[in-house]
Amino acid sequence: MCNSEYRFTNMFRPSFRALKQAQSAASGTGSSGFRGSAGRLAALGAVALTSAYAAYTLKLSQHEEVHGDVATLDVRPDKLWTPPTREQMIEALKRSSSNILRSDGDAAQRSLLRQQHEAVGVAPSPEVAQVYPAESNDEEGFDLLVVGGGATGAGIAMDAATRGLKVAIVERDDYSAGTSSKSTKLVHGGVRYLQKAVMQLDYEQYKMVREALAERKTFLHTAPYLSNPLPIMIPAYSWWKLPYYFAGTKLYDIIAGSENMYSSYIMTRSKALEAFPMLRTKGLAGAVVYYDGQQNDSRMNVALVLSAIMHGAVAANHTEVVALNKAGPNSQISGARLRDRLSGDEFDVRAKVVINATGPFCDSIRKMDDPSQPDIVAPSSGVHITFPGYFSPRHMGLLDPATSDGRVIFFLPWQGSTIAGTTDTAAKVEPHPIPGEREIQWILEEVRNYLNDDVKVTRSDVQSAWSGLRPLVKDPAAKDTQSLVRNHMINISDSGLLTISGGKWTTYREMAEQTVDRAVEHFGLKPVRPCVTRHVRLIGSHDWSPTMYVRLLQEYGLDTDVAHHLSTTYGDRAWSVCEIIEATGKRYPRHGVRLDAHLPYIEAEVRYATRMEYATKIADFIGRRSRMSFLNTEATIEALPRVIDIMGEELNWNESRRQLEFEEGIAFLASMGVHPDRLKQISNIPLSEARRWKDTRIHTETQ
């Protein structure tokens, strides 16, 4: 625990005891709605002042901890910087060294760093060269081999690379193919966790909220083009709920302290209906609005991987661990045997530390280490559905804090559509879980309860649906074998396998920092610098601004929604996408051939994803590099043949490979909520027929 966290924790404990005493006193006033609420309000007030002071003190201490080398690392990559190819990455893994990757691109990057230092009159220190570490002995292998390319694994790779450690990261499927692409898209402390902390007098829940709120601000700073503040409305259908909700959101603001975005506020009934016209009017007393963050999760994951590569990491998707290698008299892990799932090649990689960051799949890696290990993951399925954008205000979400079964549900604008969710049911671990109709219908029913009678929400309004697996984790080192870890858990086995599991997107950076700290301490690694990821921005952030899309529009004659989409998807790398953009042959828009008329995605993005972002299979693009399948599965089905043909041109696929990708694309869309009846219609269509059908439809529409 850092000194600032220790000071914060000890300052808060007295006010937490005051909360407990206040709630105990309030419980004697009765259990009716108003009296119970008054007691809760008194309880919330008991902690507010101390929380504000503690948050302010924490902010001051964080400023003291900024490392002087951050300016060296927080630089935009050279405009012409191109990441190594996947083939080069595989070769580097086979040699257990990144030396093979040190080419002209690295020299250009080091030259850029020298120019940065010369501009401020500072001679580059030996540490500057370590941004791209000097060549080392191949026999040493990597310092870290990270298994798992989701949010946690990518965050660890970024953290380790910016510390100057030699790190490799491998992912069995694609980056963020699992849970990390199937979140609620929020960057949040968790108002429901705060409610539990107050109602159950649970300090650990409170601490989790406080840590997440601190990370929320960092998240928005390091990737501003992929994240943004979002106001979220909580409607109140009893007059006493207005002050109750407001007190809770104000405490949320206070805990965030100077890291807060904007202050929460109360809306009158008329203002709430003006902001959210579809809201149910009967019994509405008003609403409370608070702020949290929103993000594009899989694009964030890709940005983390590319940023780690830019700082010297070796990364390969579609590469799985088939065995853990051990050496020495104590059989300590010394690396792993990997299989390239695209070529079938198997090879060994040497590493001082192997980190298991595979989320819900971490038990499979743990059992490679020791088959007798018990399972520690209790997966829970969270289903979300997507509606058209007109079901919600463009810039405001909604939170139902008390659904029919006591859970919460979000109703959020995202990427021009509306997301509703989530569920929480026990599930089995599988690569691509299919959202159940029962869960979809439950969300639909809860949404209907919050919308007025003029709005009829049906299954046909669902444009996509997905199920993400949350890994609830049991700490194998805990004495109580029934206890579950609420946040995240780090464990090192007797043979040296370091496992990190649990947590959420908002706290990925803190989890990565703690994991690398643990590896450095336990295994005696020698980083060049301490953790700096709180301040180092991700690729695409450095020359981005919220109005950058206007320059793209003016320069290339794009549709406004396409220009805005490119800006908020690639950041300043959108200019690189536009360098390969295709002409439309029209007076307007001049550039940007759409993959489907209903979505802002263009053909150049497919080429960019294959050349610059390691998209090697159809699901890599429709599910992660773009978010087509999350927004509209029908539009994705329409675009599928063209996407496959463009990827085929880039990756030299023959017709049989393209047919295979088409079949795999349809199978992937089954996990994205395509209705079973529709799935039967398209499952046996050959790619050649799908091409003709789409061409015929387009020709008919243009008549």
XYZ file of C-alpha atoms in Angstrom:
703
model
C 0.000 0.000 0.000
C 1.421 3.423 -0.957
C 1.722 6.158 1.681
C -1.141 8.209 0.248
C -3.474 5.223 0.311
C -2.470 4.473 3.905
C -3.199 8.057 4.963
C -6.541 8.021 3.160
C -7.599 4.710 4.714
C -6.783 5.787 8.248
C -8.483 9.156 7.836
C -11.665 7.513 6.668
C -12.027 4.826 9.326
C -13.332 7.228 12.051
C -16.042 8.569 9.737
C -16.962 5.032 8.765
C -17.492 4.260 12.444
C -19.611 7.413 12.651
C -21.669 6.091 9.748
C -22.244 2.849 11.597
C -23.328 4.696 14.740
C -25.607 7.036 12.813
C -27.306 4.185 11.014
C -27.746 2.269 14.269
C -29.400 5.310 15.814
C -31.584 5.817 12.768
C -32.798 2.221 12.859
C -34.722 3.023 16.030
C -36.937 5.538 14.260
C -38.953 2.918 12.452
C -38.889 1.143 9.119
C -41.328 3.171 7.032
C -40.170 4.706 3.747
C -39.551 8.218 4.998
C -38.104 7.371 8.413
C -35.782 4.736 6.909
C -34.689 7.213 4.251
C -34.049 9.922 6.835
C -31.815 7.522 8.691
C -29.901 6.776 5.528
C -29.509 10.480 4.804
C -28.106 11.018 8.289
C -25.745 8.128 7.749
C -24.539 9.542 4.449
C -23.939 12.930 6.016
C -21.785 11.404 8.741
C -19.037 10.533 6.255
C -19.235 13.394 3.764
C -16.863 15.905 5.374
C -14.090 13.442 6.180
C -14.398 11.888 2.714
C -13.957 15.284 1.079
C -10.850 16.068 3.091
C -9.403 12.625 2.507
C -9.994 12.783 -1.245
C -8.340 16.196 -1.404
C -5.316 14.936 0.534
C -5.053 11.902 -1.725
C -5.009 14.171 -4.770
C -2.159 16.232 -3.313
C -0.136 13.129 -2.546
C -0.636 11.790 -6.062
C 0.941 14.935 -7.487
C 3.983 14.299 -5.329
C 4.423 10.836 -6.828
C 4.855 11.870 -10.494
C 8.082 10.441 -11.870
C 10.413 12.745 -13.758
C 10.768 10.381 -16.727
C 7.108 10.702 -17.745
C 7.761 13.465 -20.279
C 10.155 11.159 -22.080
C 7.566 8.430 -22.416
C 4.422 10.493 -23.047
C 5.183 11.373 -26.669
C 3.314 10.865 -29.902
C 4.797 8.124 -32.097
C 6.387 9.227 -35.317
C 3.764 9.898 -37.984
C 5.178 7.089 -40.093
C 5.512 4.635 -37.197
C 4.283 1.212 -38.210
C 4.097 -1.629 -35.718
C 5.994 -4.811 -36.570
C 4.028 -7.379 -38.529
C 2.509 -10.370 -36.806
C 5.067 -12.582 -38.556
C 7.878 -10.509 -37.044
C 6.236 -10.818 -33.637
C 6.072 -14.608 -33.928
C 9.740 -14.709 -34.916
C 10.623 -12.550 -31.898
C 8.716 -14.954 -29.656
C 10.574 -17.914 -31.138
C 13.857 -16.222 -30.265
C 12.555 -15.111 -26.837
C 13.856 -11.673 -27.712
C 12.626 -8.379 -29.112
C 16.024 -7.648 -30.695
C 14.769 -8.769 -34.093
C 12.176 -5.976 -34.019
C 14.693 -3.168 -33.568
C 14.694 -1.666 -37.022
C 14.335 1.718 -38.669
C 11.059 2.328 -36.846
C 12.792 2.082 -33.481
C 15.610 4.330 -34.635
C 13.067 6.916 -35.746
C 11.334 6.728 -32.387
C 14.609 7.170 -30.472
C 15.461 10.107 -32.740
C 12.122 11.680 -31.885
C 12.857 11.295 -28.175
C 16.255 12.948 -28.609
C 14.594 15.861 -30.401
C 12.117 16.222 -27.537
C 14.963 16.492 -25.029
C 17.012 18.858 -27.176
C 13.986 21.141 -27.500
C 13.937 21.683 -23.743
C 17.716 21.762 -23.394
C 18.044 18.483 -21.535
C 20.597 15.897 -22.580
C 19.070 12.428 -22.945
C 19.969 10.220 -20.013
C 20.689 6.494 -20.213
C 17.080 5.977 -19.159
C 15.821 7.610 -22.342
C 17.306 4.843 -24.432
C 15.411 2.385 -22.288
C 12.101 3.548 -23.765
C 13.249 1.111 -26.417
C 15.746 -0.916 -24.359
C 19.138 -1.576 -25.849
C 19.733 -4.951 -27.407
C 20.224 -7.679 -24.843
C 21.418 -11.242 -24.783
C 18.822 -13.477 -26.438
C 19.646 -16.203 -23.933
C 18.147 -14.141 -21.118
C 14.638 -14.373 -22.559
C 11.836 -12.050 -21.542
C 11.355 -10.623 -18.086
C 7.608 -11.217 -18.367
C 5.424 -13.422 -20.546
C 1.818 -12.269 -20.166
C -0.837 -14.820 -21.095
C -4.123 -13.157 -21.988
C -4.740 -10.153 -24.236
C -7.754 -8.596 -22.548
C -7.836 -5.398 -20.511
C -5.746 -6.790 -17.656
C -3.113 -8.486 -19.805
C -2.756 -5.520 -22.159
C -2.525 -3.181 -19.180
C 0.254 -5.309 -17.674
C 2.161 -5.296 -20.972
C 1.845 -1.505 -21.163
C 2.961 -1.062 -17.553
C 5.940 -3.392 -17.880
C 7.071 -1.963 -21.224
C 7.022 1.621 -19.953
C 9.099 0.527 -16.943
C 11.771 -0.722 -19.350
C 11.142 -4.423 -18.751
C 11.302 -6.954 -21.582
C 7.736 -8.163 -21.979
C 5.800 -10.395 -24.358
C 2.027 -10.858 -24.436
C 0.100 -13.638 -26.185
C -3.626 -14.142 -26.667
C -5.283 -17.426 -27.659
C -8.057 -15.676 -29.589
C -7.981 -11.968 -30.393
C -7.294 -8.975 -28.192
C -10.429 -8.380 -26.051
C -12.213 -11.322 -27.661
C -13.755 -12.287 -24.324
C -15.059 -10.289 -21.388
C -13.080 -7.147 -22.250
C -15.192 -6.402 -25.336
C -18.510 -7.232 -23.677
C -18.727 -4.737 -20.843
C -21.391 -2.118 -20.113
C -18.946 0.403 -21.672
C -18.810 2.429 -18.440
C -15.786 3.854 -16.637
C -17.250 4.111 -13.179
C -16.762 3.847 -9.459
C -20.026 1.983 -9.087
C -22.941 3.787 -7.458
C -24.511 0.436 -6.592
C -21.347 -0.571 -4.713
C -21.527 2.691 -2.788
C -25.144 1.940 -1.903
C -24.085 -1.476 -0.589
C -21.222 0.098 1.357
C -23.655 2.414 3.141
C -26.537 0.000 3.618
C -24.364 -2.935 4.692
C -21.716 -0.841 6.474
C -19.127 -2.513 4.282
C -15.786 -0.706 4.277
C -14.322 -2.940 1.551
C -17.130 -1.940 -0.820
C -16.441 1.711 -0.036
C -12.724 1.271 -0.652
C -13.436 -0.357 -4.007
C -15.582 2.637 -5.035
C -12.944 5.129 -3.933
C -10.159 3.360 -5.845
C -12.287 3.091 -8.981
C -13.199 6.787 -8.887
C -9.524 7.716 -8.701
C -8.814 5.473 -11.710
C -11.786 6.885 -13.638
C -10.110 10.269 -14.069
C -6.840 8.641 -15.130
C -8.698 6.527 -17.684
C -10.246 9.577 -19.322
C -6.892 11.385 -19.334
C -4.824 8.626 -20.948
C -7.330 7.885 -23.739
C -9.522 10.986 -24.224
C -10.691 10.078 -27.720
C -11.980 6.688 -26.553
C -13.722 7.881 -23.392
C -15.938 10.722 -22.255
C -18.003 11.911 -19.284
C -21.644 10.830 -19.434
C -24.518 12.268 -17.365
C -26.770 9.510 -16.020
C -30.297 10.171 -14.804
C -31.885 8.351 -11.849
C -35.676 8.917 -12.019
C -37.458 9.198 -8.671
C -41.011 7.892 -8.449
C -41.485 8.828 -4.782
C -40.844 12.323 -3.465
C -38.618 11.111 -0.629
C -36.339 9.302 -3.081
C -35.127 12.609 -4.547
C -33.137 13.679 -1.448
C -32.072 10.070 -0.861
C -30.646 9.637 -4.372
C -29.167 13.136 -4.287
C -27.372 12.478 -0.996
C -25.939 9.276 -2.446
C -24.685 10.912 -5.640
C -23.249 13.833 -3.675
C -21.299 11.389 -1.536
C -20.128 9.836 -4.820
C -18.887 13.301 -5.882
C -17.206 13.904 -2.524
C -15.351 10.597 -2.582
C -14.042 11.446 -6.063
C -12.789 14.766 -4.656
C -10.807 16.832 -7.117
C -10.922 13.863 -9.498
C -14.657 14.456 -9.911
C -15.991 15.266 -13.383
C -19.069 17.422 -12.800
C -21.334 17.812 -9.787
C -24.551 15.841 -9.541
C -27.798 17.811 -9.504
C -31.573 17.491 -9.140
C -33.966 17.787 -12.086
C -37.565 18.824 -11.713
C -40.233 16.588 -13.186
C -40.662 18.828 -16.226
C -36.927 19.078 -16.870
C -36.535 15.306 -16.550
C -39.242 14.742 -19.163
C -37.694 17.384 -21.394
C -34.347 15.599 -21.244
C -35.833 12.096 -21.548
C -39.227 12.404 -23.325
C -39.794 8.634 -23.402
C -39.699 8.354 -19.610
C -42.764 6.994 -17.809
C -44.688 10.000 -16.467
C -47.002 8.384 -13.909
C -45.743 9.069 -10.391
C -42.557 10.818 -11.550
C -41.427 13.290 -8.886
C -38.184 14.365 -10.531
C -34.724 12.964 -11.132
C -31.131 13.119 -9.977
C -28.301 13.339 -12.502
C -24.738 12.250 -11.742
C -21.687 11.752 -13.962
C -19.617 8.723 -14.834
C -17.381 7.852 -17.750
C -18.087 5.905 -20.926
C -15.644 4.153 -23.246
C -15.186 2.024 -26.354
C -13.820 -1.083 -24.640
C -12.268 -3.195 -27.394
C -10.787 -0.134 -29.114
C -9.258 0.777 -25.755
C -7.815 -2.732 -25.589
C -6.251 -2.399 -29.045
C -4.816 1.005 -28.105
C -3.213 -0.534 -25.012
C -1.612 -3.320 -27.045
C -0.316 -0.932 -29.720
C 1.013 1.440 -27.057
C 2.815 -1.426 -25.338
C 4.334 -2.423 -28.689
C 5.406 1.172 -29.291
C 7.274 1.031 -25.970
C 9.020 -2.225 -26.847
C 6.633 -5.095 -26.064
C 6.264 -8.178 -28.256
C 2.632 -9.149 -28.873
C 0.858 -11.892 -30.802
C -2.834 -12.699 -31.012
C -4.179 -16.127 -32.021
C -1.259 -17.656 -30.128
C -1.998 -20.039 -27.274
C -0.084 -21.558 -24.388
C -0.094 -25.357 -24.640
C 2.274 -26.062 -21.729
C 4.244 -24.314 -19.009
C 7.956 -25.102 -19.028
C 9.747 -25.710 -15.728
C 13.415 -25.956 -14.785
C 15.710 -26.299 -11.793
C 15.575 -28.534 -8.723
C 12.383 -26.823 -7.498
C 10.629 -27.067 -10.886
C 10.166 -23.325 -11.226
C 8.380 -21.996 -14.303
C 10.924 -20.851 -16.887
C 8.676 -20.079 -19.839
C 5.984 -21.677 -21.945
C 5.368 -23.675 -25.075
C 3.249 -21.720 -27.532
C 1.253 -22.629 -30.614
C 0.555 -20.210 -33.442
C -3.092 -21.040 -34.139
C -2.895 -19.630 -37.665
C 0.125 -21.628 -38.858
C 0.094 -24.503 -36.363
C 3.756 -23.934 -35.429
C 4.802 -24.758 -31.857
C 7.817 -23.254 -30.104
C 9.216 -22.492 -26.656
C 9.540 -19.037 -25.107
C 11.873 -18.277 -22.202
C 10.684 -15.890 -19.495
C 11.636 -15.128 -15.911
C 7.965 -14.703 -14.992
C 4.778 -16.050 -16.572
C 1.669 -14.027 -15.722
C -1.743 -15.650 -16.039
C -4.150 -12.843 -17.001
C -6.779 -14.912 -18.800
C -9.829 -13.720 -16.863
C -12.588 -16.349 -16.704
C -10.181 -18.881 -18.260
C -7.467 -18.537 -15.611
C -8.206 -21.959 -14.096
C -7.101 -23.719 -17.289
C -3.649 -22.093 -17.043
C -3.464 -22.761 -13.303
C -4.114 -26.460 -13.959
C -1.321 -26.543 -16.526
C 0.887 -25.542 -13.604
C -0.700 -27.960 -11.130
C -3.566 -30.273 -12.198
C -4.656 -30.670 -8.574
C -5.496 -26.979 -8.212
C -9.188 -26.320 -7.449
C -11.160 -23.900 -9.591
C -11.105 -20.342 -8.279
C -13.418 -18.720 -10.849
C -17.179 -18.641 -10.368
C -18.274 -17.045 -13.665
C -21.347 -14.871 -13.897
C -23.003 -13.914 -17.177
C -23.931 -10.314 -17.910
C -26.224 -9.902 -20.923
C -26.694 -6.578 -22.720
C -28.897 -5.655 -25.660
C -28.675 -2.840 -28.202
C -31.588 -0.730 -29.446
C -31.699 2.002 -32.097
C -30.380 5.349 -30.911
C -33.795 7.013 -30.791
C -34.700 5.052 -27.655
C -32.505 7.293 -25.482
C -31.285 10.889 -25.419
C -28.095 11.306 -27.388
C -26.024 12.519 -24.447
C -27.678 11.165 -21.307
C -28.078 7.704 -19.824
C -30.548 6.309 -17.325
C -30.111 4.111 -14.264
C -32.904 2.062 -12.717
C -31.580 1.485 -9.177
C -34.224 -1.077 -8.219
C -35.462 -3.518 -10.842
C -38.149 -6.126 -10.219
C -35.580 -8.508 -8.718
C -33.513 -5.912 -6.857
C -30.735 -5.448 -9.393
C -29.841 -2.285 -11.295
C -30.135 -1.744 -15.024
C -28.493 0.857 -17.255
C -30.018 2.417 -20.371
C -27.165 4.214 -22.146
C -26.461 5.979 -25.459
C -23.382 4.491 -27.142
C -21.949 4.840 -30.647
C -25.254 6.152 -31.998
C -27.259 3.296 -30.485
C -28.728 2.512 -27.050
C -27.368 -0.170 -24.699
C -29.545 -1.764 -22.012
C -28.306 -4.165 -19.349
C -27.129 -6.037 -17.482
C -28.135 -9.395 -16.044
C -26.248 -11.398 -13.437
C -26.652 -15.175 -13.634
C -24.370 -18.137 -13.009
C -22.725 -19.400 -16.192
C -20.182 -21.857 -17.519
C -16.855 -20.780 -18.972
C -16.939 -20.790 -22.783
C -15.222 -18.685 -25.468
C -18.309 -17.133 -27.065
C -21.355 -17.447 -24.793
C -24.703 -16.956 -26.493
C -27.113 -14.551 -24.775
C -30.221 -16.432 -23.692
C -33.690 -15.415 -24.811
C -34.814 -15.467 -21.191
C -32.250 -12.804 -20.249
C -33.090 -10.731 -23.325
C -36.786 -10.803 -22.448
C -36.027 -9.826 -18.838
C -34.135 -6.728 -19.992
C -36.959 -5.849 -22.397
C -39.507 -6.075 -19.597
C -37.449 -3.871 -17.282
C -37.007 -1.300 -20.046
C -40.768 -1.268 -20.657
C -41.326 -0.451 -16.990
C -39.376 2.788 -17.387
C -40.768 3.994 -20.713
C -44.142 5.626 -21.271
C -47.071 3.840 -22.869
C -46.497 5.494 -26.251
C -43.235 3.570 -26.659
C -43.695 -0.105 -27.460
C -40.440 -2.013 -27.090
C -40.391 -5.452 -28.739
C -37.880 -8.178 -29.548
C -37.683 -6.879 -33.112
C -36.189 -3.636 -31.768
C -33.146 -5.548 -30.485
C -30.308 -4.915 -32.939
C -27.760 -7.043 -31.105
C -27.195 -8.802 -27.786
C -24.149 -10.194 -26.066
C -23.104 -12.051 -22.953
C -19.918 -11.231 -21.074
C -18.465 -13.466 -18.357
C -17.552 -11.797 -15.078
C -14.890 -13.785 -13.192
C -15.864 -13.764 -9.528
C -12.736 -15.082 -7.847
C -11.999 -17.114 -4.740
C -8.542 -16.452 -3.314
C -6.729 -19.827 -3.025
C -4.635 -18.382 -0.182
C -7.680 -17.388 1.893
C -8.453 -19.449 4.988
C -12.183 -19.170 4.357
C -12.647 -21.235 1.201
C -16.150 -19.848 0.687
C -15.121 -16.205 0.474
C -15.135 -14.502 -2.910
C -12.850 -11.623 -3.846
C -14.979 -8.584 -4.629
C -12.350 -6.708 -6.592
C -9.279 -8.594 -7.834
C -6.786 -11.158 -6.607
C -3.058 -11.700 -7.197
C -1.596 -15.101 -6.363
C 1.805 -16.743 -6.926
C 1.948 -20.535 -6.984
C 4.739 -22.637 -5.506
C 6.270 -23.042 -8.963
C 6.099 -19.313 -9.710
C 2.957 -18.858 -11.833
C 1.603 -15.384 -11.105
C -2.188 -15.218 -11.534
C -4.207 -11.993 -11.621
C -7.973 -12.309 -11.867
C -11.137 -10.387 -11.117
C -11.519 -6.622 -11.280
C -13.143 -4.491 -13.966
C -12.239 -2.238 -16.879
C -12.142 0.949 -14.793
C -9.369 -0.374 -12.561
C -7.324 -2.212 -15.209
C -4.398 0.206 -14.828
C -4.204 -0.128 -11.049
C -4.461 -3.923 -11.348
C -1.607 -3.908 -13.854
C 0.530 -1.715 -11.615
C -0.012 -3.967 -8.613
C 0.709 -7.078 -10.680
C 4.006 -5.767 -12.064
C 4.968 -4.473 -8.607
C 4.398 -7.966 -7.229
C 6.437 -9.564 -10.022
C 9.315 -7.122 -9.531
C 9.364 -7.689 -5.779
C 8.939 -11.472 -5.767
C 11.160 -12.375 -8.725
C 13.831 -9.700 -8.356
C 13.266 -7.982 -11.700
C 15.123 -4.747 -12.376
C 12.918 -2.138 -14.061
C 14.453 1.103 -15.298
C 11.771 3.230 -13.650
C 8.708 2.857 -11.417
C 5.182 2.753 -12.790
C 4.307 5.791 -14.946
C 1.070 4.658 -16.602
C -1.026 7.141 -14.626
C 0.452 9.867 -16.837
C 1.481 8.239 -20.143
C -1.217 8.644 -22.768
C -2.113 5.902 -25.207
C -1.446 5.903 -28.915
C -3.814 8.227 -30.787
C -4.216 10.674 -27.892
C -1.394 13.160 -28.323
C -2.596 15.284 -31.262
C -6.299 14.600 -30.828
C -8.918 17.187 -29.921
C -12.727 16.996 -29.798
C -12.905 19.122 -32.949
C -10.380 17.103 -34.957
C -13.222 15.556 -36.953
C -13.892 18.974 -38.531
C -10.399 19.005 -40.049
C -10.905 15.462 -41.355
C -14.212 16.476 -42.885
C -12.713 19.531 -44.582
C -9.578 17.742 -45.807
C -11.218 14.621 -47.231
C -14.837 15.589 -47.876
C -16.241 12.944 -45.540
C -19.754 12.559 -44.234
C -19.972 14.242 -40.845
C -20.813 11.045 -38.974
C -17.928 9.214 -40.672
C -15.441 11.960 -39.779
C -16.620 11.995 -36.165
C -16.449 8.197 -36.002
C -12.869 8.106 -37.320
C -11.792 10.786 -34.851
C -13.281 9.035 -31.815
C -12.114 5.579 -32.892
C -8.493 6.190 -33.926
C -7.637 9.551 -32.382
C -4.785 11.239 -34.234
C -4.170 7.964 -36.117
C -7.335 8.749 -38.089
C -5.064 10.651 -40.444
C -3.293 7.369 -41.207
C -6.634 5.737 -41.989
C -7.450 8.597 -44.340
C -4.154 8.159 -46.178
C -5.559 4.919 -47.629
C -9.161 6.086 -47.899
C -11.075 5.309 -51.073
C -12.803 7.834 -53.333
C -16.569 7.504 -53.665
C -16.785 8.830 -57.225
C -19.374 11.349 -56.025
C -19.288 15.101 -55.544
C -20.152 14.507 -51.866
C -18.958 12.747 -49.896
C -15.735 12.686 -51.902
C -14.115 9.939 -49.823
C -15.190 7.111 -47.578
C -17.071 4.169 -49.117
C -19.334 2.792 -46.402
C -19.530 -0.893 -45.596
C -23.230 -0.431 -44.861
C -25.478 2.590 -45.226
C -26.700 2.308 -41.622
C -23.255 2.504 -39.983
C -20.313 4.955 -40.258
C -17.689 2.265 -40.979
C -15.771 2.552 -44.247
C -13.738 0.167 -46.380
C -10.417 1.838 -45.530
C -10.847 0.735 -41.915
C -10.748 -2.915 -42.951
C -7.433 -2.395 -44.732
C -6.053 -0.373 -41.833
C -7.072 -3.038 -39.317
C -5.280 -5.787 -41.243
C -2.142 -3.721 -41.897
C -1.758 -1.857 -38.599
C -3.893 -3.547 -35.922
C -3.331 -7.305 -36.351
C -6.828 -8.184 -37.585
C -6.347 -11.628 -39.134
C -9.835 -13.167 -38.943
C -13.289 -11.860 -39.777
C -14.423 -11.690 -36.128
C -11.357 -9.587 -35.317
C -12.792 -6.814 -37.458
C -16.563 -7.044 -37.068
C -16.323 -7.610 -33.307
C -13.250 -5.737 -32.035
C -11.517 -3.380 -34.507
C -14.952 -2.132 -35.470
C -18.056 -2.485 -33.296
C -20.402 -3.399 -36.133
C -21.686 -6.598 -34.571
C -22.372 -4.839 -31.253
C -24.401 -2.124 -32.934
C -26.438 -3.878 -35.606
C -26.146 -7.552 -36.536
C -28.325 -7.176 -39.648
C -26.084 -4.442 -41.013
C -23.082 -6.635 -40.191
C -24.575 -9.577 -42.093
C -25.058 -7.274 -45.084
C -21.452 -6.057 -44.908
C -19.885 -9.458 -44.243
C -19.089 -10.468 -47.871
C -17.402 -7.151 -48.624
C -15.371 -7.164 -45.402
C -14.185 -10.702 -46.170
C -13.174 -9.782 -49.707
C -11.165 -6.759 -48.541
C -9.421 -8.801 -45.850
C -8.855 -11.504 -48.451
C -7.120 -9.014 -50.736
C -4.900 -7.809 -47.884
C -4.088 -11.269 -46.495
C -4.036 -13.260 -49.759
C -6.980 -15.525 -48.931
C -8.150 -17.929 -51.608
C -11.860 -18.566 -52.153
C -12.004 -21.575 -49.838
C -10.446 -19.537 -47.011
C -12.940 -16.754 -47.662
C -15.813 -19.231 -47.472
C -14.440 -20.521 -44.166
C -14.249 -16.973 -42.792
C -17.843 -16.368 -43.914
C -19.003 -19.428 -41.992
C -16.994 -18.393 -38.937
C -18.447 -14.899 -39.197
C -21.995 -16.262 -39.132
C -21.092 -18.479 -36.161
C -19.679 -15.457 -34.339
C -22.851 -13.465 -35.005
C -24.812 -16.224 -33.273
C -23.123 -15.017 -30.072
C -24.209 -11.457 -30.841
C -27.931 -11.984 -30.510
C -29.065 -12.861 -34.029
C -32.537 -14.296 -33.604
C -32.547 -18.118 -33.965
C -35.020 -17.954 -36.871
C -32.813 -15.497 -38.745
C -29.769 -17.638 -38.005
C -31.392 -20.609 -39.736
C -31.972 -18.488 -42.846
C -28.348 -17.452 -43.257
C -26.402 -20.422 -41.889
C -26.266 -22.419 -45.126
C -25.848 -19.587 -47.630
C -22.529 -19.826 -49.541
C -20.414 -16.686 -49.762
C -20.867 -16.466 -53.533
C -24.638 -16.290 -53.122
C -24.355 -13.773 -50.282
C -22.304 -11.523 -52.567
C -24.927 -11.639 -55.329
C -27.801 -11.078 -52.914
C -26.139 -7.997 -51.442
C -25.216 -6.634 -54.886
C -28.819 -7.107 -56.048
C -30.190 -5.320 -52.982
C -27.826 -2.372 -53.432
C -28.717 -2.103 -57.125
C -32.436 -2.119 -56.287
C -32.044 0.585 -53.631
C -30.243 2.918 -56.044
C -32.933 2.714 -58.733
